[in-house]
Amino acid sequence: ETGVTQSPTHLIKTRGQQVTLRCSSQSGHNTVSWYQQALGQGPQFIFQYYREEENGRGNFPPRFSGLQFPNYSSELNVNALELDDSALYLCASSSTGTSQTQYFGPGTRLLVL
Amino acid sequence: SQKIEQNSEALNIQEGKTATLTCNYTNYSPAYLQWYRQDPGRGPVFLLLIRENEKEKRKERLKVTFDTTLKQSLFHITASQPADSATYLCALDIVRKLIFGQGTELSVKP
């Protein structure tokens, strides 16, 4: 069984740029959630995708957007990057449309300069 | 306002002792509460889930309690080992999303 994978592992961008982060869900999982984790804080929910539709969103501006593909993999896009977007971005997959046990990937560390 | 709080200070204990971590929340009514472990630079790893109608759940050396009246969960690690050193996160399961506390860093000294 393949776990959740994310790419890239690290990324450096400058303010105002755009970034795309990728996530492959665990085999058999149809739901993907994205979280932002600032240093020393717990993960904050960005949004969730279930069967290619957004299925819940946290308190993040519209410049955070996402996609889920037919194979349940997912992308997180962030436009007009700000310094405060520097964080660890975590993807988690689960097997139902409602959040239960979530299986996290290793994360993508984004640094915005 | 809605809040979820864990012990803000790091917890340092001696090997073999029981570690107890606290998670308090306000203005939420979660159906489930989950505990995760996170090692530096890695994603959280699921440990235990407890439902609102359950008082206690155990898994090997781990025990979780859930008091919906006090709005509190306690997480215990018995016979702690240096390998248990990590940050522990509690998360409320609120319809389609997990709301995490800030985590408590546990250090177990040999």
Tab-separated table of N, CA, C and O in Angstrom, chain B:
chain	number	residue	atom	x	y	z
B	1	SER	N	-15.630	33.130	21.341
B	1	SER	CA	-14.927	32.643	20.152
B	1	SER	C	-14.552	31.176	20.348
B	1	SER	O	-14.515	30.671	21.467
B	2	GLN	N	-14.295	30.499	19.234
B	2	GLN	CA	-13.952	29.091	19.301
B	2	GLN	C	-12.449	28.944	19.509
B	2	GLN	O	-11.655	29.574	18.815
B	3	LYS	N	-12.087	28.076	20.469
B	3	LYS	CA	-10.661	27.874	20.759
B	3	LYS	C	-10.403	26.422	21.085
B	3	LYS	O	-11.255	25.730	21.651
B	4	ILE	N	-9.195	25.975	20.762
B	4	ILE	CA	-8.726	24.662	21.179
B	4	ILE	C	-7.310	24.850	21.693
B	4	ILE	O	-6.470	25.400	20.996
B	5	GLU	N	-7.068	24.434	22.933
B	5	GLU	CA	-5.789	24.719	23.569
B	5	GLU	C	-5.172	23.465	24.157
B	5	GLU	O	-5.852	22.658	24.786
B	6	GLN	N	-3.849	23.350	23.948
B	6	GLN	CA	-3.082	22.273	24.558
B	6	GLN	C	-2.038	22.891	25.477
B	6	GLN	O	-1.776	24.089	25.403
B	7	ASN	N	-1.438	22.049	26.359
B	7	ASN	CA	-0.372	22.553	27.234
B	7	ASN	C	0.605	23.336	26.381
B	7	ASN	O	1.205	22.784	25.455
B	8	SER	N	0.781	24.603	26.680
B	8	SER	CA	1.651	25.416	25.829
B	8	SER	C	3.128	25.132	26.083
B	8	SER	O	3.957	25.264	25.178
B	9	GLU	N	3.455	24.734	27.303
B	9	GLU	CA	4.859	24.488	27.616
B	9	GLU	C	5.218	23.044	27.291
B	9	GLU	O	4.378	22.155	27.373
B	10	ALA	N	6.477	22.844	26.955
B	10	ALA	CA	6.969	21.496	26.692
B	10	ALA	C	6.910	20.674	27.972
B	10	ALA	O	7.028	21.204	29.076
B	11	LEU	N	6.672	19.377	27.796
B	11	LEU	CA	6.580	18.465	28.925
B	11	LEU	C	7.828	17.582	28.948
B	11	LEU	O	8.116	16.891	27.963
B	12	ASN	N	8.556	17.656	30.056
B	12	ASN	CA	9.769	16.850	30.201
B	12	ASN	C	9.548	15.816	31.294
B	12	ASN	O	9.217	16.182	32.428
B	13	ILE	N	9.702	14.533	30.950
B	13	ILE	CA	9.507	13.501	31.959
B	13	ILE	C	10.614	12.457	31.863
B	13	ILE	O	11.333	12.362	30.872
B	14	GLN	N	10.699	11.660	32.926
B	14	GLN	CA	11.705	10.601	33.000
B	14	GLN	C	11.155	9.325	32.362
B	14	GLN	O	9.953	9.020	32.465
B	15	GLU	N	12.022	8.583	31.716
B	15	GLU	CA	11.649	7.310	31.115
B	15	GLU	C	10.958	6.426	32.164
B	15	GLU	O	11.373	6.364	33.327
B	16	GLY	N	9.890	5.754	31.724
B	16	GLY	CA	9.158	4.858	32.617
B	16	GLY	C	7.962	5.502	33.293
B	16	GLY	O	7.057	4.806	33.754
B	17	LYS	N	7.950	6.847	33.346
B	17	LYS	CA	6.812	7.551	33.958
B	17	LYS	C	5.661	7.682	32.966
B	17	LYS	O	5.813	7.426	31.760
B	18	THR	N	4.520	8.120	33.485
B	18	THR	CA	3.351	8.358	32.639
B	18	THR	C	3.293	9.826	32.235
B	18	THR	O	3.360	10.709	33.096
B	19	ALA	N	3.162	10.062	30.944
B	19	ALA	CA	2.997	11.421	30.432
B	19	ALA	C	1.511	11.697	30.262
B	19	ALA	O	0.776	10.844	29.741
B	20	THR	N	1.057	12.848	30.697
B	20	THR	CA	-0.350	13.238	30.542
B	20	THR	C	-0.416	14.574	29.836
B	20	THR	O	0.135	15.569	30.317
B	21	LEU	N	-1.089	14.586	28.692
B	21	LEU	CA	-1.236	15.798	27.898
B	21	LEU	C	-2.706	16.203	27.893
B	21	LEU	O	-3.591	15.350	27.868
B	22	THR	N	-2.926	17.519	27.885
B	22	THR	CA	-4.288	18.045	28.018
B	22	THR	C	-4.711	18.784	26.760
B	22	THR	O	-3.908	19.481	26.129
B	23	CYS	N	-5.971	18.633	26.419
B	23	CYS	CA	-6.566	19.360	25.293
B	23	CYS	C	-7.910	19.911	25.768
B	23	CYS	O	-8.781	19.148	26.167
B	24	ASN	N	-8.036	21.225	25.773
B	24	ASN	CA	-9.288	21.885	26.162
B	24	ASN	C	-9.853	22.657	24.984
B	24	ASN	O	-9.098	23.221	24.182
B	25	TYR	N	-11.165	22.712	24.897
B	25	TYR	CA	-11.775	23.449	23.788
B	25	TYR	C	-13.003	24.190	24.285
B	25	TYR	O	-13.594	23.858	25.314
B	26	THR	N	-13.352	25.243	23.549
B	26	THR	CA	-14.538	26.033	23.879
B	26	THR	C	-15.350	26.266	22.622
B	26	THR	O	-14.794	26.378	21.527
B	27	ASN	N	-16.664	26.310	22.798
B	27	ASN	CA	-17.595	26.663	21.715
B	27	ASN	C	-17.532	25.750	20.501
B	27	ASN	O	-17.754	26.175	19.374
B	28	TYR	N	-17.187	24.490	20.731
B	28	TYR	CA	-17.268	23.477	19.705
B	28	TYR	C	-18.110	22.325	20.253
B	28	TYR	O	-18.174	22.123	21.461
B	29	SER	N	-18.707	21.575	19.359
B	29	SER	CA	-19.400	20.337	19.728
B	29	SER	C	-18.950	19.233	18.781
B	29	SER	O	-19.679	18.846	17.864
B	30	PRO	N	-17.743	18.727	18.978
B	30	PRO	CA	-17.212	17.737	18.041
B	30	PRO	C	-17.851	16.369	18.208
B	30	PRO	O	-18.150	15.944	19.313
B	31	ALA	N	-18.019	15.693	17.090
B	31	ALA	CA	-18.512	14.316	17.137
B	31	ALA	C	-17.370	13.362	17.480
B	31	ALA	O	-17.596	12.290	18.036
B	32	TYR	N	-16.167	13.782	17.113
B	32	TYR	CA	-14.983	12.949	17.370
B	32	TYR	C	-13.835	13.853	17.801
B	32	TYR	O	-13.810	15.042	17.495
B	33	LEU	N	-12.874	13.248	18.484
B	33	LEU	CA	-11.643	13.939	18.823
B	33	LEU	C	-10.506	12.967	18.501
B	33	LEU	O	-10.609	11.771	18.787
B	34	GLN	N	-9.473	13.507	17.886
B	34	GLN	CA	-8.363	12.653	17.460
B	34	GLN	C	-7.053	13.164	18.044
B	34	GLN	O	-6.890	14.351	18.309
B	35	TRP	N	-6.120	12.238	18.221
B	35	TRP	CA	-4.763	12.592	18.648
B	35	TRP	C	-3.773	12.106	17.599
B	35	TRP	O	-3.906	10.992	17.077
B	36	TYR	N	-2.808	13.005	17.303
B	36	TYR	CA	-1.782	12.710	16.319
B	36	TYR	C	-0.408	12.951	16.941
B	36	TYR	O	-0.251	13.781	17.843
B	37	ARG	N	0.572	12.272	16.386
B	37	ARG	CA	1.970	12.491	16.770
B	37	ARG	C	2.689	13.122	15.574
B	37	ARG	O	2.477	12.706	14.429
B	38	GLN	N	3.540	14.113	15.851
B	38	GLN	CA	4.305	14.728	14.769
B	38	GLN	C	5.768	14.832	15.173
B	38	GLN	O	6.104	15.428	16.187
B	39	ASP	N	6.627	14.270	14.326
B	39	ASP	CA	8.070	14.391	14.512
B	39	ASP	C	8.569	15.560	13.674
B	39	ASP	O	7.953	15.932	12.673
B	40	PRO	N	9.716	16.160	14.066
B	40	PRO	CA	10.202	17.363	13.362
B	40	PRO	C	10.336	17.142	11.862
B	40	PRO	O	10.897	16.143	11.417
B	41	GLY	N	9.786	18.060	11.078
B	41	GLY	CA	9.910	18.014	9.632
B	41	GLY	C	9.059	16.962	8.954
B	41	GLY	O	9.223	16.713	7.743
B	42	ARG	N	8.130	16.362	9.682
B	42	ARG	CA	7.298	15.300	9.103
B	42	ARG	C	5.826	15.598	9.306
B	42	ARG	O	5.459	16.456	10.105
B	43	GLY	N	4.987	14.885	8.567
B	43	GLY	CA	3.554	15.060	8.721
B	43	GLY	C	3.042	14.343	9.963
B	43	GLY	O	3.666	13.406	10.460
B	44	PRO	N	1.894	14.793	10.500
B	44	PRO	CA	1.298	14.130	11.670
B	44	PRO	C	0.928	12.682	11.358
B	44	PRO	O	0.560	12.350	10.231
B	45	VAL	N	1.014	11.842	12.386
B	45	VAL	CA	0.645	10.429	12.276
B	45	VAL	C	-0.496	10.148	13.246
B	45	VAL	O	-0.402	10.458	14.438
B	46	PHE	N	-1.575	9.565	12.738
B	46	PHE	CA	-2.753	9.278	13.540
B	46	PHE	C	-2.434	8.274	14.644
B	46	PHE	O	-1.752	7.267	14.422
B	47	LEU	N	-2.950	8.572	15.855
B	47	LEU	CA	-2.770	7.662	16.988
B	47	LEU	C	-4.099	7.054	17.445
B	47	LEU	O	-4.247	5.843	17.491
B	48	LEU	N	-5.046	7.908	17.828
B	48	LEU	CA	-6.304	7.428	18.402
B	48	LEU	C	-7.444	8.359	18.038
B	48	LEU	O	-7.258	9.565	17.919
B	49	LEU	N	-8.635	7.785	17.900
B	49	LEU	CA	-9.864	8.548	17.703
B	49	LEU	C	-10.845	8.133	18.792
B	49	LEU	O	-10.967	6.952	19.103
B	50	ILE	N	-11.526	9.106	19.377
B	50	ILE	CA	-12.535	8.817	20.395
B	50	ILE	C	-13.818	9.549	20.026
B	50	ILE	O	-13.775	10.707	19.601
B	51	ARG	N	-14.947	8.873	20.151
B	51	ARG	CA	-16.239	9.447	19.791
B	51	ARG	C	-16.862	10.171	20.979
B	51	ARG	O	-16.524	9.897	22.126
B	52	GLU	N	-17.802	11.043	20.706
B	52	GLU	CA	-18.395	11.872	21.764
B	52	GLU	C	-19.127	11.036	22.810
B	52	GLU	O	-19.266	11.464	23.956
B	53	ASN	N	-19.576	9.828	22.433
B	53	ASN	CA	-20.287	8.986	23.401
B	53	ASN	C	-19.369	7.973	24.086
B	53	ASN	O	-19.833	7.102	24.820
B	54	GLU	N	-18.062	8.102	23.847
B	54	GLU	CA	-17.079	7.243	24.515
B	54	GLU	C	-16.356	8.046	25.579
B	54	GLU	O	-15.991	9.200	25.350
B	55	LYS	N	-16.119	7.440	26.722
B	55	LYS	CA	-15.403	8.136	27.806
B	55	LYS	C	-13.915	7.895	27.734
B	55	LYS	O	-13.118	8.740	28.132
B	56	GLU	N	-13.531	6.708	27.250
B	56	GLU	CA	-12.121	6.313	27.297
B	56	GLU	C	-11.817	5.369	26.140
B	56	GLU	O	-12.675	4.586	25.716
B	57	LYS	N	-10.589	5.472	25.637
B	57	LYS	CA	-10.137	4.576	24.570
B	57	LYS	C	-8.686	4.228	24.864
B	57	LYS	O	-7.904	5.082	25.295
B	58	ARG	N	-8.335	2.958	24.619
B	58	ARG	CA	-6.959	2.534	24.881
B	58	ARG	C	-6.367	1.847	23.661
B	58	ARG	O	-7.080	1.195	22.898
B	59	LYS	N	-5.050	2.012	23.512
B	59	LYS	CA	-4.320	1.296	22.464
B	59	LYS	C	-2.897	1.103	22.975
B	59	LYS	O	-2.136	2.058	23.078
B	60	GLU	N	-2.591	-0.116	23.339
B	60	GLU	CA	-1.272	-0.452	23.868
B	60	GLU	C	-0.947	0.468	25.058
B	60	GLU	O	-1.678	0.475	26.041
B	61	ARG	N	0.107	1.274	24.993
B	61	ARG	CA	0.470	2.131	26.131
B	61	ARG	C	-0.266	3.474	26.128
B	61	ARG	O	-0.018	4.319	26.978
B	62	LEU	N	-1.144	3.676	25.174
B	62	LEU	CA	-1.841	4.954	25.037
B	62	LEU	C	-3.254	4.866	25.595
B	62	LEU	O	-3.920	3.835	25.452
B	63	LYS	N	-3.691	5.950	26.231
B	63	LYS	CA	-5.065	6.033	26.707
B	63	LYS	C	-5.571	7.459	26.495
B	63	LYS	O	-4.861	8.431	26.763
B	64	VAL	N	-6.787	7.563	25.969
B	64	VAL	CA	-7.400	8.867	25.760
B	64	VAL	C	-8.729	8.903	26.500
B	64	VAL	O	-9.480	7.932	26.472
B	65	THR	N	-9.006	10.018	27.163
B	65	THR	CA	-10.321	10.242	27.755
B	65	THR	C	-10.955	11.452	27.091
B	65	THR	O	-10.252	12.324	26.561
B	66	PHE	N	-12.273	11.500	27.113
B	66	PHE	CA	-13.012	12.567	26.433
B	66	PHE	C	-14.202	12.935	27.304
B	66	PHE	O	-15.101	12.124	27.513
B	67	ASP	N	-14.187	14.143	27.846
B	67	ASP	CA	-15.270	14.623	28.700
B	67	ASP	C	-15.949	15.790	27.995
B	67	ASP	O	-15.423	16.898	27.977
B	68	THR	N	-17.113	15.530	27.389
B	68	THR	CA	-17.799	16.570	26.609
B	68	THR	C	-18.446	17.624	27.501
B	68	THR	O	-18.758	18.709	27.023
B	69	THR	N	-18.623	17.308	28.796
B	69	THR	CA	-19.160	18.307	29.721
B	69	THR	C	-18.074	19.315	30.086
B	69	THR	O	-18.301	20.530	30.050
B	70	LEU	N	-16.892	18.796	30.419
B	70	LEU	CA	-15.751	19.673	30.719
B	70	LEU	C	-15.115	20.247	29.455
B	70	LEU	O	-14.315	21.180	29.537
B	71	LYS	N	-15.460	19.672	28.307
B	71	LYS	CA	-14.845	20.031	27.015
B	71	LYS	C	-13.324	19.839	27.105
B	71	LYS	O	-12.529	20.749	26.838
B	72	GLN	N	-12.956	18.624	27.472
B	72	GLN	CA	-11.558	18.324	27.685
B	72	GLN	C	-11.247	16.876	27.302
B	72	GLN	O	-12.043	15.971	27.519
B	73	SER	N	-10.044	16.691	26.738
B	73	SER	CA	-9.517	15.358	26.489
B	73	SER	C	-8.149	15.261	27.146
B	73	SER	O	-7.360	16.218	27.106
B	74	LEU	N	-7.886	14.111	27.753
B	74	LEU	CA	-6.566	13.837	28.308
B	74	LEU	C	-5.948	12.682	27.528
B	74	LEU	O	-6.635	11.708	27.203
B	75	PHE	N	-4.650	12.800	27.271
B	75	PHE	CA	-3.921	11.795	26.512
B	75	PHE	C	-2.788	11.301	27.398
B	75	PHE	O	-1.981	12.110	27.861
B	76	HIS	N	-2.757	10.003	27.657
B	76	HIS	CA	-1.757	9.429	28.552
B	76	HIS	C	-0.865	8.456	27.790
B	76	HIS	O	-1.366	7.644	27.000
B	77	ILE	N	0.425	8.530	28.072
B	77	ILE	CA	1.371	7.522	27.589
B	77	ILE	C	1.985	6.888	28.831
B	77	ILE	O	2.682	7.562	29.597
B	78	THR	N	1.705	5.609	29.058
B	78	THR	CA	2.265	4.932	30.222
B	78	THR	C	3.615	4.311	29.852
B	78	THR	O	3.891	4.065	28.673
B	79	ALA	N	4.439	4.086	30.892
B	79	ALA	CA	5.772	3.484	30.684
B	79	ALA	C	6.480	4.170	29.526
B	79	ALA	O	6.925	3.526	28.571
B	80	SER	N	6.589	5.502	29.606
B	80	SER	CA	7.115	6.282	28.485
B	80	SER	C	8.570	5.901	28.166
B	80	SER	O	9.334	5.471	29.044
B	81	GLN	N	8.906	6.096	26.891
B	81	GLN	CA	10.237	5.752	26.373
B	81	GLN	C	10.802	6.961	25.633
B	81	GLN	O	10.033	7.789	25.125
B	82	PRO	N	12.127	7.072	25.542
B	82	PRO	CA	12.703	8.185	24.762
B	82	PRO	C	12.143	8.266	23.343
B	82	PRO	O	11.991	9.360	22.797
B	83	ALA	N	11.789	7.124	22.756
B	83	ALA	CA	11.216	7.122	21.400
B	83	ALA	C	9.840	7.780	21.343
B	83	ALA	O	9.342	8.069	20.246
B	84	ASP	N	9.220	8.020	22.487
B	84	ASP	CA	7.924	8.708	22.521
B	84	ASP	C	8.094	10.227	22.389
B	84	ASP	O	7.101	10.948	22.273
B	85	SER	N	9.314	10.719	22.433
B	85	SER	CA	9.578	12.157	22.324
B	85	SER	C	9.127	12.667	20.959
B	85	SER	O	9.573	12.155	19.924
B	86	ALA	N	8.224	13.631	20.972
B	86	ALA	CA	7.634	14.176	19.745
B	86	ALA	C	6.666	15.281	20.152
B	86	ALA	O	6.485	15.551	21.342
B	87	THR	N	6.031	15.894	19.162
B	87	THR	CA	4.931	16.819	19.435
B	87	THR	C	3.618	16.077	19.238
B	87	THR	O	3.458	15.351	18.258
B	88	TYR	N	2.714	16.241	20.186
B	88	TYR	CA	1.421	15.573	20.137
B	88	TYR	C	0.315	16.612	19.910
B	88	TYR	O	0.243	17.610	20.624
B	89	LEU	N	-0.507	16.326	18.903
B	89	LEU	CA	-1.553	17.254	18.489
B	89	LEU	C	-2.925	16.653	18.755
B	89	LEU	O	-3.159	15.492	18.419
B	90	CYS	N	-3.809	17.434	19.350
B	90	CYS	CA	-5.198	16.987	19.401
B	90	CYS	C	-5.968	17.710	18.303
B	90	CYS	O	-5.591	18.824	17.890
B	91	ALA	N	-7.005	17.085	17.812
B	91	ALA	CA	-7.775	17.659	16.709
B	91	ALA	C	-9.249	17.351	16.908
B	91	ALA	O	-9.618	16.202	17.171
B	92	LEU	N	-10.070	18.386	16.782
B	92	LEU	CA	-11.513	18.194	16.826
B	92	LEU	C	-12.006	17.921	15.415
B	92	LEU	O	-11.571	18.582	14.470
B	93	ASP	N	-12.895	16.962	15.308
B	93	ASP	CA	-13.442	16.584	14.012
B	93	ASP	C	-14.778	17.318	13.859
B	93	ASP	O	-15.777	16.942	14.459
B	94	ILE	N	-14.783	18.386	13.078
B	94	ILE	CA	-15.953	19.248	12.931
B	94	ILE	C	-16.407	19.179	11.477
B	94	ILE	O	-15.883	19.892	10.632
B	95	VAL	N	-17.342	18.355	11.191
B	95	VAL	CA	-17.947	18.166	9.869
B	95	VAL	C	-17.009	18.502	8.714
B	95	VAL	O	-16.924	19.613	8.250
B	96	ARG	N	-16.317	17.500	8.249
B	96	ARG	CA	-15.465	17.605	7.071
B	96	ARG	C	-14.132	18.313	7.290
B	96	ARG	O	-13.392	18.508	6.351
B	97	LYS	N	-13.815	18.733	8.525
B	97	LYS	CA	-12.484	19.286	8.721
B	97	LYS	C	-11.976	19.014	10.134
B	97	LYS	O	-12.761	18.845	11.065
B	98	LEU	N	-10.645	18.955	10.238
B	98	LEU	CA	-10.003	18.788	11.541
B	98	LEU	C	-9.513	20.149	12.015
B	98	LEU	O	-8.853	20.878	11.268
B	99	ILE	N	-9.842	20.485	13.243
B	99	ILE	CA	-9.348	21.709	13.877
B	99	ILE	C	-8.308	21.270	14.900
B	99	ILE	O	-8.643	20.586	15.880
B	100	PHE	N	-7.056	21.691	14.685
B	100	PHE	CA	-5.946	21.248	15.520
B	100	PHE	C	-5.618	22.253	16.616
B	100	PHE	O	-5.743	23.471	16.425
B	101	GLY	N	-5.161	21.715	17.753
B	101	GLY	CA	-4.515	22.555	18.747
B	101	GLY	C	-3.095	22.851	18.294
B	101	GLY	O	-2.645	22.373	17.250
B	102	GLN	N	-2.386	23.643	19.111
B	102	GLN	CA	-1.045	24.045	18.695
B	102	GLN	C	-0.003	22.967	18.969
B	102	GLN	O	1.133	23.068	18.520
B	103	GLY	N	-0.416	21.903	19.713
B	103	GLY	CA	0.519	20.813	19.986
B	103	GLY	C	1.266	20.988	21.289
B	103	GLY	O	1.478	22.121	21.752
B	104	THR	N	1.639	19.861	21.879
B	104	THR	CA	2.496	19.860	23.071
B	104	THR	C	3.726	19.034	22.769
B	104	THR	O	3.615	17.890	22.305
B	105	GLU	N	4.894	19.620	23.019
B	105	GLU	CA	6.145	18.902	22.791
B	105	GLU	C	6.483	18.072	24.023
B	105	GLU	O	6.559	18.588	25.135
B	106	LEU	N	6.655	16.790	23.818
B	106	LEU	CA	6.997	15.871	24.899
B	106	LEU	C	8.442	15.417	24.733
B	106	LEU	O	8.853	15.017	23.640
B	107	SER	N	9.193	15.475	25.828
B	107	SER	CA	10.568	14.988	25.821
B	107	SER	C	10.715	13.971	26.945
B	107	SER	O	10.460	14.289	28.115
B	108	VAL	N	11.101	12.762	26.595
B	108	VAL	CA	11.279	11.687	27.571
B	108	VAL	C	12.775	11.421	27.725
B	108	VAL	O	13.452	11.037	26.766
B	109	LYS	N	13.287	11.649	28.932
B	109	LYS	CA	14.724	11.499	29.180
B	109	LYS	C	15.030	10.097	29.707
B	109	LYS	O	14.296	9.581	30.547
B	110	PRO	N	16.139	9.520	29.244
B	110	PRO	CA	16.504	8.182	29.724
B	110	PRO	C	16.971	8.238	31.179
B	110	PRO	O	17.354	9.275	31.695
